[in-house]
Amino acid sequence: PGRASPAVHAAMISYCEVFRSGTMFAILDPPAGQSAQGIVTYVAMTAALEGASEYAAIYWPRVKIRNPSKSAFGSVEQIVVPPSGVIAGVFARTDASGAGGVYTPPAGIDAGRMMGVLGFESDEVLQEAKRDLVYPHRINPLTTAPRMPRYIDGSRTLKANGNFSFVAERRGVIFIETSLKEGLQFARHKNNTEALRAQVRRTVTAFLLVQMKSGAFQSTDPATAFFVDLSRNGPAEVVAGRLNVYVGLATNKPAEFV
């Protein structure tokens, strides 16, 4: 947290997407002291983060919290800290909010509420025009308004044209993919027959039906919510020792503008 530099951010993305094979998601901190135009310049040009990955999201600005230790941080009542710890807390709270929590966007005045945040490093984020400047560059602003809590006002990943370009969408699919990989281990080293493929289809379908009921997909009709395809398992694939399972998901998109 707080080590916001192009090299660190590139390494974090590579770790999540390449080294960990897309099973992790990175929360990127903004560099300190960034104005709206400054963070746009950093994301779009300095660090070249815009469009870099759907396995990461960046948030702006840094946040003010109560000084947790005056012996460590001096006599001031508030200190400015990187937002990633607070954002991770919002992710965790949303994930644990109930069945299908991982599919809920960690943003907005309810799910995106930030506990313990007293203010922001830059008051520019309180201006709608400044938020409108940063958001098209895939930068998620943190803000508040009269009679509203301090909250996350965006749920975009860095990549607009990825398969899953929103935070909950991407993290939800990570959960589904890793769950399926673990749940299908029973099929390894069994004879690759029609009976085994039918069992695999039933296993995957049953799991996806549960996720559908938990709000994972745009539809509550299995025919339009997902598909499970095991048709691409011809003799050559069987001889090669492969059992191919293709899964398609109609994932949710958040209502960003009302």
Short mmCIF file of C-alpha atoms in Angstrom, two decimals:
data_model
loop_
_atom_site.label_atom_id
_atom_site.label_comp_id
_atom_site.label_asym_id
_atom_site.label_seq_id
_atom_site.Cartn_x
_atom_site.Cartn_y
_atom_site.Cartn_z
CA PRO A 1 0.00 0.00 0.00
CA GLY A 2 1.20 3.46 -0.91
CA ARG A 3 3.97 2.30 -3.22
CA ALA A 4 2.28 3.85 -6.22
CA SER A 5 4.71 3.88 -9.11
CA PRO A 6 4.56 2.62 -12.70
CA ALA A 7 6.97 -0.22 -11.90
CA VAL A 8 5.06 -1.38 -8.82
CA HIS A 9 1.70 -1.15 -10.56
CA ALA A 10 2.95 -3.09 -13.58
CA ALA A 11 4.38 -5.77 -11.28
CA MET A 12 1.11 -6.06 -9.35
CA ILE A 13 -0.88 -6.53 -12.54
CA SER A 14 1.58 -9.07 -13.89
CA TYR A 15 1.47 -10.99 -10.61
CA CYS A 16 -2.34 -11.23 -10.69
CA GLU A 17 -2.81 -11.87 -14.38
CA VAL A 18 0.28 -13.89 -15.34
CA PHE A 19 2.06 -15.37 -12.33
CA ARG A 20 -1.20 -16.28 -10.57
CA SER A 21 -2.98 -17.12 -13.84
CA GLY A 22 -5.81 -14.66 -13.37
CA THR A 23 -6.87 -15.86 -9.94
CA MET A 24 -6.18 -12.58 -8.12
CA PHE A 25 -7.30 -8.96 -8.43
CA ALA A 26 -5.16 -5.88 -7.75
CA ILE A 27 -6.32 -2.72 -5.96
CA LEU A 28 -4.01 0.07 -7.10
CA ASP A 29 -3.31 3.18 -5.02
CA PRO A 30 -2.90 6.62 -6.61
CA PRO A 31 0.39 8.46 -6.15
CA ALA A 32 0.26 11.07 -3.40
CA GLY A 33 -0.90 14.61 -4.03
CA GLN A 34 -2.71 14.01 -7.30
CA SER A 35 -5.24 16.43 -8.73
CA ALA A 36 -7.90 15.17 -11.11
CA GLN A 37 -5.80 16.08 -14.13
CA GLY A 38 -2.71 14.70 -12.43
CA ILE A 39 -4.20 11.24 -11.86
CA VAL A 40 -5.48 11.17 -15.44
CA THR A 41 -1.99 11.95 -16.70
CA TYR A 42 -0.52 9.25 -14.46
CA VAL A 43 -2.97 6.56 -15.55
CA ALA A 44 -3.18 7.43 -19.23
CA MET A 45 0.45 8.36 -19.89
CA THR A 46 3.00 8.02 -17.07
CA ALA A 47 2.11 4.47 -16.03
CA ALA A 48 0.12 3.54 -19.16
CA LEU A 49 -2.49 1.79 -17.01
CA GLU A 50 -5.55 2.68 -19.05
CA GLY A 51 -6.56 -0.47 -20.91
CA ALA A 52 -3.81 -2.51 -19.24
CA SER A 53 -5.80 -5.22 -17.49
CA GLU A 54 -9.20 -6.32 -16.28
CA TYR A 55 -7.50 -7.85 -13.23
CA ALA A 56 -6.89 -4.47 -11.57
CA ALA A 57 -8.66 -1.25 -10.64
CA ILE A 58 -7.34 2.10 -9.45
CA TYR A 59 -9.01 4.46 -6.98
CA TRP A 60 -8.52 8.20 -6.35
CA PRO A 61 -7.80 10.16 -4.18
CA ARG A 62 -6.05 9.14 -0.98
CA VAL A 63 -8.20 9.33 2.13
CA LYS A 64 -8.09 10.94 5.57
CA ILE A 65 -8.56 8.77 8.65
CA ARG A 66 -8.26 9.28 12.40
CA ASN A 67 -4.67 9.12 13.60
CA PRO A 68 -4.40 5.59 15.05
CA SER A 69 -1.17 6.26 16.95
CA LYS A 70 0.14 9.71 17.86
CA SER A 71 3.40 8.15 19.01
CA ALA A 72 3.92 6.84 15.48
CA PHE A 73 2.34 9.54 13.31
CA GLY A 74 2.66 12.71 15.38
CA SER A 75 0.10 14.85 17.19
CA VAL A 76 -2.23 15.50 14.26
CA GLU A 77 -5.81 14.26 14.61
CA GLN A 78 -6.03 12.97 11.05
CA ILE A 79 -3.58 11.43 8.62
CA VAL A 80 -3.72 10.83 4.87
CA VAL A 81 -3.34 7.18 3.83
CA PRO A 82 -3.53 5.20 0.58
CA PRO A 83 -7.11 4.03 -0.06
CA SER A 84 -6.33 0.40 -0.94
CA GLY A 85 -6.79 -0.89 2.62
CA VAL A 86 -10.18 0.76 2.90
CA ILE A 87 -11.16 -0.51 -0.57
CA ALA A 88 -10.12 -4.06 0.34
CA GLY A 89 -12.31 -3.77 3.44
CA VAL A 90 -15.28 -2.77 1.28
CA PHE A 91 -14.60 -5.76 -1.00
CA ALA A 92 -14.49 -8.10 1.99
CA ARG A 93 -17.64 -6.69 3.55
CA THR A 94 -19.53 -6.94 0.26
CA ASP A 95 -18.30 -10.49 -0.39
CA ALA A 96 -19.49 -11.55 3.07
CA SER A 97 -22.86 -9.77 2.84
CA GLY A 98 -24.66 -12.94 1.78
CA ALA A 99 -24.87 -15.62 -0.86
CA GLY A 100 -23.57 -14.11 -4.08
CA GLY A 101 -21.92 -11.17 -2.34
CA VAL A 102 -18.96 -11.38 -4.70
CA TYR A 103 -21.32 -10.49 -7.56
CA THR A 104 -22.38 -7.22 -5.90
CA PRO A 105 -20.45 -4.18 -7.20
CA PRO A 106 -18.41 -2.74 -4.31
CA ALA A 107 -19.54 0.78 -5.12
CA GLY A 108 -22.37 3.20 -4.44
CA ILE A 109 -23.80 4.69 -1.27
CA ASP A 110 -24.74 1.29 0.15
CA ALA A 111 -22.28 -1.44 -0.89
CA GLY A 112 -19.50 1.10 -1.51
CA ARG A 113 -19.69 2.91 1.81
CA MET A 114 -16.23 3.45 3.35
CA MET A 115 -16.09 3.09 7.11
CA GLY A 116 -13.66 5.27 9.05
CA VAL A 117 -12.93 7.68 6.20
CA LEU A 118 -13.13 11.29 7.40
CA GLY A 119 -12.23 13.10 4.20
CA PHE A 120 -10.11 13.13 1.08
CA GLU A 121 -6.65 14.33 0.16
CA SER A 122 -8.12 16.30 -2.75
CA ASP A 123 -11.48 18.06 -2.51
CA GLU A 124 -11.61 18.08 -6.30
CA VAL A 125 -13.30 14.71 -6.08
CA LEU A 126 -16.33 16.42 -4.56
CA GLN A 127 -16.89 18.21 -7.88
CA GLU A 128 -18.94 16.28 -10.42
CA ALA A 129 -16.98 17.88 -13.27
CA LYS A 130 -13.72 16.51 -11.87
CA ARG A 131 -15.22 13.04 -11.40
CA ASP A 132 -16.45 13.24 -14.98
CA LEU A 133 -12.86 13.97 -16.00
CA VAL A 134 -11.30 10.93 -14.33
CA TYR A 135 -13.99 8.26 -14.76
CA PRO A 136 -13.70 7.88 -18.55
CA HIS A 137 -10.06 6.93 -17.93
CA ARG A 138 -11.15 3.96 -15.77
CA ILE A 139 -10.26 5.75 -12.50
CA ASN A 140 -12.78 5.07 -9.74
CA PRO A 141 -13.36 8.23 -7.66
CA LEU A 142 -14.04 8.24 -3.93
CA THR A 143 -16.49 10.94 -2.92
CA THR A 144 -19.41 12.11 -0.81
CA ALA A 145 -22.29 14.59 -1.01
CA PRO A 146 -24.72 16.22 1.42
CA ARG A 147 -26.70 13.61 3.37
CA MET A 148 -24.59 10.84 1.87
CA PRO A 149 -21.76 8.72 3.32
CA ARG A 150 -18.25 8.71 1.93
CA TYR A 151 -18.37 6.05 -0.74
CA ILE A 152 -16.76 4.50 -3.82
CA ASP A 153 -18.27 6.12 -6.90
CA GLY A 154 -17.12 3.67 -9.57
CA SER A 155 -16.52 0.00 -10.23
CA ARG A 156 -14.49 -0.13 -13.42
CA THR A 157 -11.43 -2.24 -14.02
CA LEU A 158 -8.59 -0.70 -16.03
CA LYS A 159 -9.67 -2.40 -19.26
CA ALA A 160 -12.82 -1.28 -21.07
CA ASN A 161 -12.70 -3.89 -23.84
CA GLY A 162 -11.94 -6.93 -21.72
CA ASN A 163 -14.26 -9.90 -21.35
CA PHE A 164 -15.31 -8.70 -17.88
CA SER A 165 -14.64 -5.00 -17.51
CA PHE A 166 -16.20 -4.27 -14.10
CA VAL A 167 -14.82 -5.12 -10.66
CA ALA A 168 -17.64 -7.38 -9.43
CA GLU A 169 -17.98 -8.95 -12.87
CA ARG A 170 -14.29 -9.85 -13.06
CA ARG A 171 -14.00 -10.98 -9.43
CA GLY A 172 -17.21 -13.00 -9.74
CA VAL A 173 -15.84 -14.86 -12.73
CA ILE A 174 -12.57 -15.49 -10.88
CA PHE A 175 -14.64 -17.13 -8.15
CA ILE A 176 -16.62 -19.22 -10.66
CA GLU A 177 -13.55 -20.29 -12.62
CA THR A 178 -11.49 -21.31 -9.60
CA SER A 179 -14.48 -23.10 -8.08
CA LEU A 180 -15.03 -25.09 -11.26
CA LYS A 181 -11.37 -26.03 -11.54
CA GLU A 182 -11.42 -27.35 -7.98
CA GLY A 183 -14.80 -29.01 -8.37
CA LEU A 184 -13.84 -30.92 -11.51
CA GLN A 185 -10.72 -32.55 -10.12
CA PHE A 186 -12.73 -35.76 -9.68
CA ALA A 187 -12.68 -36.22 -13.48
CA ARG A 188 -8.90 -36.40 -13.82
CA HIS A 189 -7.55 -39.81 -14.79
CA LYS A 190 -10.99 -41.29 -15.35
CA ASN A 191 -11.83 -42.82 -18.72
CA ASN A 192 -12.86 -40.03 -21.08
CA THR A 193 -16.24 -41.45 -22.03
CA GLU A 194 -19.69 -40.04 -22.77
CA ALA A 195 -20.70 -41.02 -19.25
CA LEU A 196 -17.88 -38.97 -17.71
CA ARG A 197 -18.66 -35.97 -19.89
CA ALA A 198 -22.32 -36.17 -18.91
CA GLN A 199 -21.29 -36.23 -15.25
CA VAL A 200 -19.06 -33.20 -15.78
CA ARG A 201 -21.90 -31.36 -17.54
CA ARG A 202 -24.27 -32.08 -14.63
CA THR A 203 -21.68 -30.93 -12.09
CA VAL A 204 -20.96 -27.64 -13.86
CA THR A 205 -24.63 -26.95 -14.57
CA ALA A 206 -25.65 -27.60 -10.95
CA PHE A 207 -22.99 -25.19 -9.70
CA LEU A 208 -23.98 -22.47 -12.18
CA LEU A 209 -27.65 -22.83 -11.26
CA VAL A 210 -26.74 -22.06 -7.66
CA GLN A 211 -24.75 -19.01 -8.78
CA MET A 212 -27.66 -17.89 -10.96
CA LYS A 213 -29.98 -17.96 -7.97
CA SER A 214 -27.38 -15.92 -6.06
CA GLY A 215 -27.53 -13.14 -8.64
CA ALA A 216 -24.44 -13.91 -10.72
CA PHE A 217 -26.02 -13.44 -14.15
CA GLN A 218 -28.20 -11.02 -16.09
CA SER A 219 -30.96 -13.60 -16.39
CA THR A 220 -32.69 -16.05 -14.08
CA ASP A 221 -33.46 -18.30 -17.04
CA PRO A 222 -30.72 -20.94 -17.41
CA ALA A 223 -31.12 -20.87 -21.19
CA THR A 224 -29.98 -17.24 -21.34
CA ALA A 225 -27.87 -17.01 -18.17
CA PHE A 226 -25.12 -19.47 -19.16
CA PHE A 227 -24.15 -22.38 -21.36
CA VAL A 228 -22.03 -25.49 -20.82
CA ASP A 229 -20.51 -27.00 -23.96
CA LEU A 230 -18.68 -30.34 -24.06
CA SER A 231 -19.12 -30.94 -27.79
CA ARG A 232 -15.46 -30.27 -28.59
CA ASN A 233 -14.14 -33.61 -27.38
CA GLY A 234 -13.48 -35.56 -30.55
CA PRO A 235 -11.17 -38.59 -30.87
CA ALA A 236 -8.04 -36.45 -31.21
CA GLU A 237 -8.77 -34.68 -27.92
CA VAL A 238 -9.49 -37.95 -26.15
CA VAL A 239 -6.22 -39.45 -27.42
CA ALA A 240 -4.36 -36.32 -26.21
CA GLY A 241 -5.81 -36.84 -22.72
CA ARG A 242 -7.92 -33.68 -22.74
CA LEU A 243 -11.50 -33.17 -21.61
CA ASN A 244 -12.64 -29.73 -22.82
CA VAL A 245 -15.38 -27.84 -21.02
CA TYR A 246 -16.48 -24.51 -22.52
CA VAL A 247 -18.57 -22.27 -20.28
CA GLY A 248 -20.27 -19.02 -21.30
CA LEU A 249 -21.64 -16.55 -18.76
CA ALA A 250 -24.06 -13.64 -19.22
CA THR A 251 -22.56 -11.56 -16.41
CA ASN A 252 -24.14 -8.46 -14.86
CA LYS A 253 -23.26 -4.87 -15.74
CA PRO A 254 -23.79 -2.09 -13.16
CA ALA A 255 -26.02 0.92 -13.71
CA GLU A 256 -23.30 3.59 -13.69
CA PHE A 257 -25.44 6.60 -14.62
CA VAL A 258 -28.94 7.43 -13.38
#
